[in-house]
Amino acid sequence: MHALNVDYMLGLVPILLSYLPLTLGMAAAGMLCALVLASLLAVIRVTELPGLNVFAKLFISFFRGTPLLVQLFLFYYGLPQVLTFLVSINGITATILGLTLHFSAYMAESIRAAIVGIDRSQTEAALSVGMTQGQLMRRIVLPQATRVATPTLMNYFIDMIKSTSLAFTLGVTELMGATQKEAASSFLYFEAFLVVAVIYWVVVEALSWVQKWLEQRLNRAYQR
Amino acid sequence: MIELKGIRKQFGDQVVFDAIDLKLERGEIIVVVGPSGTGKSTLLRCINFLERPDAGQLTVGDLQVDATRATQAQILALRRRTAFVFQNYALFANKTALQNIAEGMIVVDGLSKREAHARARKILERIGLADKADAYPASLSGGQQQRVGIGRAMAANAEVILFDEPTSALDPQWVEEVLGLMKQLAAEHQTMIVVTHEMQFAREVADRVVFMDEGRIIEQAPPATLFSQPRDERTQRFLKKILAANPA
């Protein structure tokens, strides 16, 4: 057992932090795309849109039913062999794509549950005013479903940030990849991975604060 | 003018009503009474297709709709010519009182937000809730919520406002303020169809009281006539029972 090399750890922090933007960028891009896709899937599932509903069910089933790592390998190493125009897909794009598809499957289900939970009489009220189904969704149902789904969606976002670490298996030098390289050259594995663990932890903790603030804001309309 | 001809509605095998005819002139106020479960609310909901009638013809103003062939566009047009007040208020929980009233004007009528809010403020004054413009439904009393519900209906500038037991879900202390607002609308000759158990309201405000039982319109007459000389035996029995419970 050797003493913790604190100087090495402190020196590592700024180096690793310089990779944080890439990690957060991939997560943010994945989250945005996943939100859009998940909302679409949820609306399809709720309205049981003919034709697309079966597709949505199958999509959700597959991307929830297989590991993210398998999906990433499938997109990055596998798919270009079949669809040759994908040969130029880079690791970052593949990661964002994988995160989007994987997490949208989970998020679709929580958005769907939130939509179904909106009091039916508000739907009727919106229809009675003369709104179309689309207007009803956009103006009344989705804003309220968002509030209900926010805590769960934030959890998925946190999970997604951590899952970006899998990108290093596709050769992307992000936070985890950079740590791996640093550790391999210094042989101080414990120190390096401890630092990166703390960085992830602090980021997630900061997000939990954002989540709290967001929930309070969204709940404003419901305080008596 | 509003006209219902041969309106039929069934849920599965159960026929709620078979051939309802009803006609109102502009400015007329009709109160529909009758025992629970006779299809009064369903009839009201058929008028704006919250329930789709299985047969019959509907005329609202210049719009004529055949229930069996109604297109989505016709249904929307019909809903834009009618307004609905719900028993449980059904306010949009994510919107303030002002926004609840303005929402339809913005989304459906295409008014600018500014114009819609200006009009909504006028309506809030008329319903006596000018000071609650920015309050969310959760912070309003039942009576206030229902007045906003009526305000939302007023904003639609509809040919007819349909009231589905607007005071039934209210605590007794809020009933008067809601009925008061409805009387105010009646005095302004707003065309309305009101399903209610408030006999005193029917007596004071209705031009015509319609008595429904088991999916049929049994008789209809001005309140003075219907309450004092009901012709049908079923009407007599119903009035006797309900007036014993709530003397008008």
Tab-separated table of C-alpha atoms in Angstrom:
chain	number	residue	atom	x	y	z
A	1	MET	CA	0.000	0.000	0.000
A	2	HIS	CA	1.316	3.400	-0.929
A	3	ALA	CA	0.262	6.824	0.319
A	4	LEU	CA	-2.230	8.732	-1.799
A	5	ASN	CA	-0.385	10.962	-4.270
A	6	VAL	CA	-2.349	14.125	-3.575
A	7	ASP	CA	-0.198	16.383	-5.742
A	8	TYR	CA	-0.785	14.106	-8.727
A	9	MET	CA	-4.504	14.154	-8.056
A	10	LEU	CA	-4.659	17.951	-7.805
A	11	GLY	CA	-2.666	18.246	-10.999
A	12	LEU	CA	-4.998	15.853	-12.749
A	13	VAL	CA	-8.131	17.878	-11.960
A	14	PRO	CA	-7.636	20.679	-14.515
A	15	ILE	CA	-6.494	18.205	-17.154
A	16	LEU	CA	-9.595	16.061	-16.729
A	17	LEU	CA	-11.893	19.080	-16.407
A	18	SER	CA	-10.892	20.126	-19.902
A	19	TYR	CA	-12.733	17.018	-21.139
A	20	LEU	CA	-15.865	17.813	-19.197
A	21	PRO	CA	-17.379	20.002	-21.953
A	22	LEU	CA	-17.283	17.055	-24.364
A	23	THR	CA	-18.919	14.766	-21.815
A	24	LEU	CA	-21.616	17.285	-20.958
A	25	GLY	CA	-22.020	18.220	-24.617
A	26	MET	CA	-22.704	14.634	-25.638
A	27	ALA	CA	-25.150	14.236	-22.761
A	28	ALA	CA	-26.943	17.507	-23.542
A	29	ALA	CA	-27.228	16.685	-27.240
A	30	GLY	CA	-28.412	13.180	-26.425
A	31	MET	CA	-30.930	14.515	-23.920
A	32	LEU	CA	-32.386	17.066	-26.328
A	33	CYS	CA	-32.767	14.550	-29.142
A	34	ALA	CA	-34.110	11.942	-26.732
A	35	LEU	CA	-36.706	14.369	-25.369
A	36	VAL	CA	-38.031	15.103	-28.838
A	37	LEU	CA	-38.058	11.452	-29.871
A	38	ALA	CA	-39.548	10.306	-26.551
A	39	SER	CA	-42.353	12.870	-26.759
A	40	LEU	CA	-43.182	11.703	-30.264
A	41	LEU	CA	-43.164	8.058	-29.187
A	42	ALA	CA	-45.294	8.862	-26.142
A	43	VAL	CA	-47.890	10.744	-28.179
A	44	ILE	CA	-47.990	7.881	-30.678
A	45	ARG	CA	-48.515	5.404	-27.843
A	46	VAL	CA	-51.179	7.475	-26.102
A	47	THR	CA	-53.182	8.242	-29.229
A	48	GLU	CA	-52.550	4.718	-30.541
A	49	LEU	CA	-51.792	6.208	-33.920
A	50	PRO	CA	-52.523	3.452	-36.432
A	51	GLY	CA	-49.442	1.965	-38.077
A	52	LEU	CA	-46.943	3.907	-36.018
A	53	ASN	CA	-48.112	2.484	-32.687
A	54	VAL	CA	-46.771	-0.975	-33.507
A	55	PHE	CA	-43.488	0.548	-34.609
A	56	ALA	CA	-43.252	2.606	-31.401
A	57	LYS	CA	-43.921	-0.460	-29.259
A	58	LEU	CA	-41.256	-2.443	-31.071
A	59	PHE	CA	-38.767	0.415	-30.828
A	60	ILE	CA	-39.304	0.828	-27.092
A	61	SER	CA	-39.143	-2.897	-26.538
A	62	PHE	CA	-35.825	-3.261	-28.393
A	63	PHE	CA	-34.015	-0.276	-26.925
A	64	ARG	CA	-35.134	-1.059	-23.397
A	65	GLY	CA	-34.432	-4.723	-23.859
A	66	THR	CA	-30.786	-4.534	-24.891
A	67	PRO	CA	-27.742	-3.082	-23.093
A	68	LEU	CA	-26.568	0.375	-24.083
A	69	LEU	CA	-23.045	-0.966	-24.668
A	70	VAL	CA	-24.349	-3.536	-27.133
A	71	GLN	CA	-26.297	-0.805	-28.936
A	72	LEU	CA	-23.234	1.446	-29.130
A	73	PHE	CA	-21.111	-1.355	-30.590
A	74	LEU	CA	-23.900	-2.184	-32.987
A	75	PHE	CA	-24.036	1.407	-34.277
A	76	TYR	CA	-20.310	2.084	-34.321
A	77	TYR	CA	-18.721	-1.197	-35.323
A	78	GLY	CA	-21.624	-3.156	-36.777
A	79	LEU	CA	-23.886	-0.894	-38.753
A	80	PRO	CA	-21.216	0.635	-41.064
A	81	GLN	CA	-20.529	-2.869	-42.401
A	82	VAL	CA	-24.117	-3.105	-43.560
A	83	LEU	CA	-24.896	0.514	-44.402
A	84	THR	CA	-21.676	1.579	-46.048
A	85	PHE	CA	-22.511	5.288	-46.048
A	86	LEU	CA	-22.119	5.114	-42.253
A	87	VAL	CA	-18.428	4.230	-42.514
A	88	SER	CA	-17.533	7.809	-41.698
A	89	ILE	CA	-19.621	7.881	-38.493
A	90	ASN	CA	-17.382	9.075	-35.669
A	91	GLY	CA	-17.435	7.915	-32.083
A	92	ILE	CA	-19.060	11.071	-30.756
A	93	THR	CA	-21.938	10.921	-33.222
A	94	ALA	CA	-22.409	7.223	-32.573
A	95	THR	CA	-22.498	7.860	-28.829
A	96	ILE	CA	-25.079	10.629	-29.147
A	97	LEU	CA	-27.152	8.434	-31.451
A	98	GLY	CA	-26.950	5.500	-29.053
A	99	LEU	CA	-27.811	7.605	-26.006
A	100	THR	CA	-30.729	9.184	-27.861
A	101	LEU	CA	-32.276	5.917	-28.970
A	102	HIS	CA	-31.627	4.082	-25.725
A	103	PHE	CA	-32.883	6.736	-23.356
A	104	SER	CA	-35.795	7.851	-25.520
A	105	ALA	CA	-37.249	4.373	-25.084
A	106	TYR	CA	-37.254	4.767	-21.303
A	107	MET	CA	-38.319	8.393	-21.364
A	108	ALA	CA	-41.201	7.672	-23.739
A	109	GLU	CA	-42.720	5.404	-21.120
A	110	SER	CA	-42.489	7.975	-18.325
A	111	ILE	CA	-43.875	10.732	-20.569
A	112	ARG	CA	-46.678	8.408	-21.606
A	113	ALA	CA	-47.540	7.710	-17.986
A	114	ALA	CA	-47.512	11.444	-17.255
A	115	ILE	CA	-49.822	12.186	-20.187
A	116	VAL	CA	-52.254	9.481	-19.186
A	117	GLY	CA	-52.264	10.946	-15.684
A	118	ILE	CA	-53.614	14.334	-16.803
A	119	ASP	CA	-57.191	14.700	-15.704
A	120	ARG	CA	-59.478	13.747	-18.589
A	121	SER	CA	-61.842	16.641	-17.946
A	122	GLN	CA	-59.173	19.156	-18.987
A	123	THR	CA	-58.943	17.369	-22.311
A	124	GLU	CA	-62.675	17.659	-22.716
A	125	ALA	CA	-62.558	21.324	-21.755
A	126	ALA	CA	-59.912	22.010	-24.383
A	127	LEU	CA	-61.961	20.167	-27.003
A	128	SER	CA	-65.108	22.024	-25.986
A	129	VAL	CA	-63.305	25.315	-26.575
A	130	GLY	CA	-62.637	24.116	-30.117
A	131	MET	CA	-59.003	23.059	-29.929
A	132	THR	CA	-57.659	20.410	-32.285
A	133	GLN	CA	-55.933	17.311	-30.910
A	134	GLY	CA	-52.573	18.890	-31.693
A	135	GLN	CA	-53.374	22.155	-29.924
A	136	LEU	CA	-54.730	20.250	-26.969
A	137	MET	CA	-51.489	18.281	-26.710
A	138	ARG	CA	-49.178	21.262	-27.156
A	139	ARG	CA	-51.007	23.778	-24.985
A	140	ILE	CA	-52.633	21.766	-22.224
A	141	VAL	CA	-51.458	18.187	-21.917
A	142	LEU	CA	-47.724	18.241	-22.662
A	143	PRO	CA	-46.899	21.241	-20.439
A	144	GLN	CA	-48.570	19.503	-17.508
A	145	ALA	CA	-47.139	16.112	-18.364
A	146	THR	CA	-43.703	17.741	-18.447
A	147	ARG	CA	-44.123	18.808	-14.858
A	148	VAL	CA	-45.149	15.345	-13.762
A	149	ALA	CA	-42.368	13.680	-15.722
A	150	THR	CA	-39.574	16.121	-14.823
A	151	PRO	CA	-38.174	14.321	-11.764
A	152	THR	CA	-37.950	11.054	-13.685
A	153	LEU	CA	-36.540	12.722	-16.773
A	154	MET	CA	-33.871	14.434	-14.684
A	155	ASN	CA	-32.899	11.043	-13.328
A	156	TYR	CA	-32.487	9.784	-16.878
A	157	PHE	CA	-30.384	12.827	-17.681
A	158	ILE	CA	-28.107	12.056	-14.757
A	159	ASP	CA	-27.899	8.467	-15.883
A	160	MET	CA	-27.115	9.676	-19.397
A	161	ILE	CA	-24.227	11.856	-18.226
A	162	LYS	CA	-22.667	8.857	-16.548
A	163	SER	CA	-23.370	6.672	-19.558
A	164	THR	CA	-21.336	8.953	-21.811
A	165	SER	CA	-18.341	7.261	-20.193
A	166	LEU	CA	-19.059	4.292	-22.441
A	167	ALA	CA	-17.961	6.446	-25.373
A	168	PHE	CA	-14.378	5.628	-24.502
A	169	THR	CA	-15.021	2.098	-25.741
A	170	LEU	CA	-15.664	3.680	-29.154
A	171	GLY	CA	-12.295	5.431	-28.974
A	172	VAL	CA	-13.647	8.797	-27.902
A	173	THR	CA	-11.345	10.635	-25.523
A	174	GLU	CA	-13.911	12.086	-23.192
A	175	LEU	CA	-13.705	12.318	-19.409
A	176	MET	CA	-13.381	8.576	-18.879
A	177	GLY	CA	-11.134	8.022	-21.903
A	178	ALA	CA	-8.801	10.788	-20.788
A	179	THR	CA	-8.602	9.338	-17.285
A	180	GLN	CA	-7.796	5.933	-18.702
A	181	LYS	CA	-4.928	7.416	-20.710
A	182	GLU	CA	-3.567	9.438	-17.794
A	183	ALA	CA	-3.706	6.439	-15.495
A	184	ALA	CA	-1.990	4.197	-18.018
A	185	SER	CA	0.968	6.534	-18.257
A	186	SER	CA	1.317	7.280	-14.522
A	187	PHE	CA	0.286	3.846	-13.240
A	188	LEU	CA	-1.604	5.714	-10.471
A	189	TYR	CA	-4.919	4.019	-11.273
A	190	PHE	CA	-6.506	4.527	-7.892
A	191	GLU	CA	-5.774	8.265	-7.816
A	192	ALA	CA	-6.874	8.837	-11.395
A	193	PHE	CA	-10.146	6.978	-11.134
A	194	LEU	CA	-10.867	8.492	-7.744
A	195	VAL	CA	-10.514	11.968	-9.240
A	196	VAL	CA	-12.780	11.161	-12.159
A	197	ALA	CA	-15.343	9.586	-9.838
A	198	VAL	CA	-15.414	12.763	-7.752
A	199	ILE	CA	-15.805	14.898	-10.879
A	200	TYR	CA	-18.838	12.853	-12.029
A	201	TRP	CA	-20.223	12.999	-8.526
A	202	VAL	CA	-19.915	16.785	-8.226
A	203	VAL	CA	-21.534	17.292	-11.629
A	204	VAL	CA	-24.468	15.052	-10.726
A	205	GLU	CA	-24.817	16.718	-7.338
A	206	ALA	CA	-24.958	20.130	-9.020
A	207	LEU	CA	-27.644	18.801	-11.332
A	208	SER	CA	-29.678	17.611	-8.380
A	209	TRP	CA	-29.788	21.214	-7.227
A	210	VAL	CA	-30.965	22.312	-10.632
A	211	GLN	CA	-33.596	19.593	-10.465
A	212	LYS	CA	-34.864	20.845	-7.126
A	213	TRP	CA	-35.083	24.401	-8.391
A	214	LEU	CA	-36.828	23.285	-11.579
A	215	GLU	CA	-39.404	21.258	-9.698
A	216	GLN	CA	-40.206	24.165	-7.426
A	217	ARG	CA	-40.676	26.397	-10.429
A	218	LEU	CA	-42.895	23.903	-12.197
A	219	ASN	CA	-45.008	23.418	-9.100
A	220	ARG	CA	-45.824	27.097	-8.765
A	221	ALA	CA	-49.247	26.702	-10.372
A	222	TYR	CA	-50.256	24.025	-7.916
A	223	GLN	CA	-49.606	25.730	-4.617
A	224	ARG	CA	-52.660	26.687	-2.660
B	1	MET	CA	-81.087	29.184	-33.550
B	2	ILE	CA	-80.273	25.755	-32.202
B	3	GLU	CA	-82.091	22.677	-33.388
B	4	LEU	CA	-81.715	19.006	-32.507
B	5	LYS	CA	-83.566	16.509	-34.639
B	6	GLY	CA	-83.783	12.788	-34.005
B	7	ILE	CA	-80.637	12.683	-31.865
B	8	ARG	CA	-79.785	9.151	-30.845
B	9	LYS	CA	-77.067	7.923	-28.544
B	10	GLN	CA	-76.212	4.494	-27.288
B	11	PHE	CA	-73.330	3.088	-25.291
B	12	GLY	CA	-72.846	-0.488	-26.423
B	13	ASP	CA	-76.269	-2.098	-26.277
B	14	GLN	CA	-77.698	0.476	-23.965
B	15	VAL	CA	-79.716	3.151	-25.731
B	16	VAL	CA	-79.514	6.409	-23.779
B	17	PHE	CA	-82.020	8.161	-25.986
B	18	ASP	CA	-83.490	7.330	-29.296
B	19	ALA	CA	-84.908	10.375	-31.019
B	20	ILE	CA	-84.572	13.657	-29.185
B	21	ASP	CA	-85.964	16.806	-30.795
B	22	LEU	CA	-85.316	20.183	-29.265
B	23	LYS	CA	-85.388	23.679	-30.640
B	24	LEU	CA	-84.241	27.001	-29.187
B	25	GLU	CA	-84.480	30.503	-30.516
B	26	ARG	CA	-81.596	32.913	-30.116
B	27	GLY	CA	-81.612	34.373	-26.618
B	28	GLU	CA	-83.762	31.604	-25.231
B	29	ILE	CA	-82.914	29.995	-21.916
B	30	ILE	CA	-83.814	26.367	-21.464
B	31	VAL	CA	-83.458	24.452	-18.240
B	32	VAL	CA	-83.432	20.668	-18.499
B	33	VAL	CA	-84.564	18.795	-15.405
B	34	GLY	CA	-85.231	15.171	-14.632
B	35	PRO	CA	-84.091	12.239	-12.519
B	36	SER	CA	-80.417	11.275	-12.536
B	37	GLY	CA	-79.333	8.893	-15.245
B	38	THR	CA	-81.932	9.894	-17.807
B	39	GLY	CA	-79.425	11.197	-20.319
B	40	LYS	CA	-79.589	14.944	-19.660
B	41	SER	CA	-75.822	15.380	-19.494
B	42	THR	CA	-75.265	12.987	-22.374
B	43	LEU	CA	-77.674	15.024	-24.488
B	44	LEU	CA	-75.762	18.187	-23.655
B	45	ARG	CA	-72.476	16.491	-24.505
B	46	CYS	CA	-73.892	15.321	-27.822
B	47	ILE	CA	-74.520	18.919	-28.841
B	48	ASN	CA	-70.786	19.642	-29.013
B	49	PHE	CA	-69.729	16.091	-29.815
B	50	LEU	CA	-67.961	15.403	-26.548
B	51	GLU	CA	-70.118	12.348	-27.077
B	52	ARG	CA	-70.677	11.509	-30.683
B	53	PRO	CA	-74.390	11.052	-31.387
B	54	ASP	CA	-75.199	7.903	-33.321
B	55	ALA	CA	-77.845	9.545	-35.456
B	56	GLY	CA	-79.703	12.780	-35.934
B	57	GLN	CA	-79.227	16.306	-37.151
B	58	LEU	CA	-77.819	19.271	-35.332
B	59	THR	CA	-78.169	22.880	-36.325
B	60	VAL	CA	-76.265	25.605	-34.534
B	61	GLY	CA	-76.579	29.014	-36.154
B	62	ASP	CA	-75.636	28.642	-39.803
B	63	LEU	CA	-74.035	25.249	-39.309
B	64	GLN	CA	-75.849	22.019	-39.990
B	65	VAL	CA	-74.330	18.675	-39.071
B	66	ASP	CA	-75.545	15.173	-39.777
B	67	ALA	CA	-74.337	13.089	-36.842
B	68	THR	CA	-73.680	9.941	-38.836
B	69	ARG	CA	-71.471	11.755	-41.345
B	70	ALA	CA	-69.918	14.531	-39.274
B	71	THR	CA	-66.407	15.364	-40.423
B	72	GLN	CA	-63.632	16.479	-38.098
B	73	ALA	CA	-63.890	19.980	-39.576
B	74	GLN	CA	-67.621	20.102	-38.860
B	75	ILE	CA	-67.085	18.944	-35.302
B	76	LEU	CA	-64.518	21.690	-34.753
B	77	ALA	CA	-66.859	24.258	-36.300
B	78	LEU	CA	-69.638	23.037	-34.040
B	79	ARG	CA	-67.458	23.313	-30.964
B	80	ARG	CA	-66.510	26.847	-31.942
B	81	ARG	CA	-70.174	27.782	-32.025
B	82	THR	CA	-70.916	26.288	-28.639
B	83	ALA	CA	-69.360	26.650	-25.203
B	84	PHE	CA	-69.503	24.237	-22.319
B	85	VAL	CA	-69.489	24.667	-18.552
B	86	PHE	CA	-68.498	21.520	-16.690
B	87	GLN	CA	-69.786	20.180	-13.411
B	88	ASN	CA	-66.227	19.877	-12.057
B	89	TYR	CA	-65.093	23.205	-13.657
B	90	ALA	CA	-62.354	21.453	-15.673
B	91	LEU	CA	-60.077	24.480	-15.631
B	92	PHE	CA	-56.632	24.166	-17.180
B	93	ALA	CA	-54.536	23.523	-14.091
B	94	ASN	CA	-51.354	24.951	-15.603
B	95	LYS	CA	-52.932	28.286	-16.468
B	96	THR	CA	-54.016	31.303	-14.435
B	97	ALA	CA	-57.615	32.506	-14.322
B	98	LEU	CA	-56.777	35.067	-16.992
B	99	GLN	CA	-55.027	32.500	-19.181
B	100	ASN	CA	-57.889	30.027	-18.805
B	101	ILE	CA	-60.230	32.617	-20.265
B	102	ALA	CA	-57.800	33.867	-22.911
B	103	GLU	CA	-56.574	30.454	-24.072
B	104	GLY	CA	-59.379	29.720	-26.528
B	105	MET	CA	-59.251	33.232	-27.977
B	106	ILE	CA	-55.533	32.809	-28.665
B	107	VAL	CA	-55.426	29.218	-29.872
B	108	VAL	CA	-58.800	28.851	-31.532
B	109	ASP	CA	-59.795	32.361	-32.622
B	110	GLY	CA	-56.237	33.402	-33.449
B	111	LEU	CA	-56.289	36.615	-31.446
B	112	SER	CA	-52.995	38.160	-30.414
B	113	LYS	CA	-52.016	37.456	-26.835
B	114	ARG	CA	-52.402	41.130	-26.001
B	115	GLU	CA	-55.882	41.428	-27.450
B	116	ALA	CA	-56.984	38.159	-25.861
B	117	HIS	CA	-55.686	39.207	-22.457
B	118	ALA	CA	-57.409	42.587	-22.725
B	119	ARG	CA	-60.710	40.855	-23.477
B	120	ALA	CA	-60.135	38.287	-20.765
B	121	ARG	CA	-59.629	41.100	-18.247
B	122	LYS	CA	-63.001	42.568	-19.205
B	123	ILE	CA	-64.597	39.175	-18.682
B	124	LEU	CA	-62.860	38.819	-15.312
B	125	GLU	CA	-64.452	42.116	-14.314
B	126	ARG	CA	-67.853	40.907	-15.407
B	127	ILE	CA	-67.518	37.722	-13.396
B	128	GLY	CA	-66.221	39.691	-10.417
B	129	LEU	CA	-62.749	38.177	-10.338
B	130	ALA	CA	-60.607	41.017	-11.640
B	131	ASP	CA	-58.342	40.655	-8.611
B	132	LYS	CA	-57.770	36.936	-9.306
B	133	ALA	CA	-56.377	37.328	-12.818
B	134	ASP	CA	-53.044	35.772	-11.925
B	135	ALA	CA	-54.334	33.111	-9.550
B	136	TYR	CA	-54.025	29.466	-10.533
B	137	PRO	CA	-57.098	27.208	-10.218
B	138	ALA	CA	-55.619	25.350	-7.246
B	139	SER	CA	-55.710	28.547	-5.196
B	140	LEU	CA	-59.335	29.432	-6.038
B	141	SER	CA	-62.478	28.356	-4.216
B	142	GLY	CA	-64.950	26.083	-5.995
B	143	GLY	CA	-67.256	29.006	-6.659
B	144	GLN	CA	-64.448	31.098	-8.074
B	145	GLN	CA	-63.264	28.215	-10.241
B	146	GLN	CA	-66.712	27.719	-11.673
B	147	ARG	CA	-67.040	31.437	-12.368
B	148	VAL	CA	-63.769	31.233	-14.309
B	149	GLY	CA	-65.252	28.202	-16.093
B	150	ILE	CA	-68.223	30.340	-17.069
B	151	GLY	CA	-65.863	33.155	-18.037
B	152	ARG	CA	-64.038	30.759	-20.349
B	153	ALA	CA	-67.375	29.878	-21.932
B	154	MET	CA	-68.282	33.559	-22.290
B	155	ALA	CA	-64.980	34.204	-24.067
B	156	ALA	CA	-65.934	31.799	-26.830
B	157	ASN	CA	-68.649	34.164	-28.040
B	158	ALA	CA	-70.693	31.078	-28.736
B	159	GLU	CA	-74.210	30.814	-30.104
B	160	VAL	CA	-75.120	28.849	-27.032
B	161	ILE	CA	-73.566	28.043	-23.675
B	162	LEU	CA	-74.224	24.534	-22.404
B	163	PHE	CA	-74.202	24.176	-18.617
B	164	ASP	CA	-73.785	20.648	-17.293
B	165	GLU	CA	-74.921	20.713	-13.658
B	166	PRO	CA	-72.722	23.728	-12.963
B	167	THR	CA	-73.466	23.867	-9.233
B	168	SER	CA	-73.684	20.170	-8.369
B	169	ALA	CA	-70.062	19.818	-7.320
B	170	LEU	CA	-70.005	23.031	-5.296
B	171	ASP	CA	-70.074	23.415	-1.544
B	172	PRO	CA	-73.420	24.986	-0.652
B	173	GLN	CA	-71.846	28.328	0.235
B	174	TRP	CA	-70.639	28.859	-3.361
B	175	VAL	CA	-73.841	27.923	-5.180
B	176	GLU	CA	-75.429	31.366	-5.013
B	177	GLU	CA	-72.509	33.248	-6.568
B	178	VAL	CA	-72.465	30.885	-9.531
B	179	LEU	CA	-76.222	31.003	-10.034
B	180	GLY	CA	-76.016	34.786	-9.674
B	181	LEU	CA	-73.533	34.964	-12.538
B	182	MET	CA	-75.749	32.718	-14.663
B	183	LYS	CA	-78.710	34.970	-13.966
B	184	GLN	CA	-76.634	37.941	-15.038
B	185	LEU	CA	-75.905	36.162	-18.338
B	186	ALA	CA	-79.563	35.319	-18.727
B	187	ALA	CA	-80.462	38.977	-18.259
B	188	GLU	CA	-78.128	39.736	-21.155
B	189	HIS	CA	-80.098	37.252	-23.292
B	190	GLN	CA	-77.282	34.775	-23.667
B	191	THR	CA	-78.735	31.655	-25.274
B	192	MET	CA	-78.237	28.778	-22.878
B	193	ILE	CA	-79.189	25.215	-22.096
B	194	VAL	CA	-78.796	24.400	-18.429
B	195	VAL	CA	-78.959	20.948	-16.927
B	196	THR	CA	-79.528	21.447	-13.214
B	197	HIS	CA	-81.390	20.374	-10.115
B	198	GLU	CA	-81.802	23.984	-8.990
B	199	MET	CA	-85.551	24.341	-9.320
B	200	GLN	CA	-85.616	27.870	-8.001
B	201	PHE	CA	-83.199	28.886	-10.746
B	202	ALA	CA	-85.377	27.180	-13.350
B	203	ARG	CA	-88.433	28.971	-12.040
B	204	GLU	CA	-86.793	32.385	-12.071
B	205	VAL	CA	-84.667	32.282	-15.178
B	206	ALA	CA	-85.878	29.701	-17.693
B	207	ASP	CA	-87.988	30.643	-20.672
B	208	ARG	CA	-88.827	26.990	-20.941
B	209	VAL	CA	-88.305	24.005	-18.696
B	210	VAL	CA	-87.754	20.643	-20.344
B	211	PHE	CA	-88.479	17.539	-18.318
B	212	MET	CA	-86.580	14.414	-19.344
B	213	ASP	CA	-87.088	10.905	-18.078
B	214	GLU	CA	-85.629	7.629	-19.304
B	215	GLY	CA	-84.125	9.139	-22.424
B	216	ARG	CA	-87.253	10.981	-23.489
B	217	ILE	CA	-88.442	14.543	-23.362
B	218	ILE	CA	-91.703	14.044	-21.497
B	219	GLU	CA	-92.924	17.582	-21.579
B	220	GLN	CA	-91.717	21.147	-21.946
B	221	ALA	CA	-93.356	24.379	-20.941
B	222	PRO	CA	-92.651	27.772	-19.404
B	223	PRO	CA	-91.727	27.276	-15.756
B	224	ALA	CA	-94.931	28.802	-14.410
B	225	THR	CA	-96.954	26.251	-16.334
B	226	LEU	CA	-94.719	23.253	-15.830
B	227	PHE	CA	-94.300	23.719	-12.107
B	228	SER	CA	-97.922	24.476	-11.342
B	229	GLN	CA	-99.701	22.251	-13.860
B	230	PRO	CA	-97.467	19.389	-14.957
B	231	ARG	CA	-99.455	17.303	-17.415
B	232	ASP	CA	-97.612	14.029	-17.351
B	233	GLU	CA	-97.793	11.789	-14.335
B	234	ARG	CA	-93.993	11.251	-14.388
B	235	THR	CA	-93.390	15.003	-14.280
B	236	GLN	CA	-95.763	15.324	-11.355
B	237	ARG	CA	-94.014	12.571	-9.466
B	238	PHE	CA	-90.548	14.031	-10.125
B	239	LEU	CA	-91.547	17.559	-9.135
B	240	LYS	CA	-93.234	16.377	-6.005
B	241	LYS	CA	-90.168	14.490	-4.958
B	242	ILE	CA	-87.604	17.146	-5.753
B	243	LEU	CA	-89.646	20.047	-4.415
B	244	ALA	CA	-90.143	18.174	-1.161
B	245	ALA	CA	-86.355	17.832	-0.929
B	246	ASN	CA	-85.519	21.424	-1.940
B	247	PRO	CA	-88.550	23.659	-1.551
B	248	ALA	CA	-88.339	26.369	-4.178
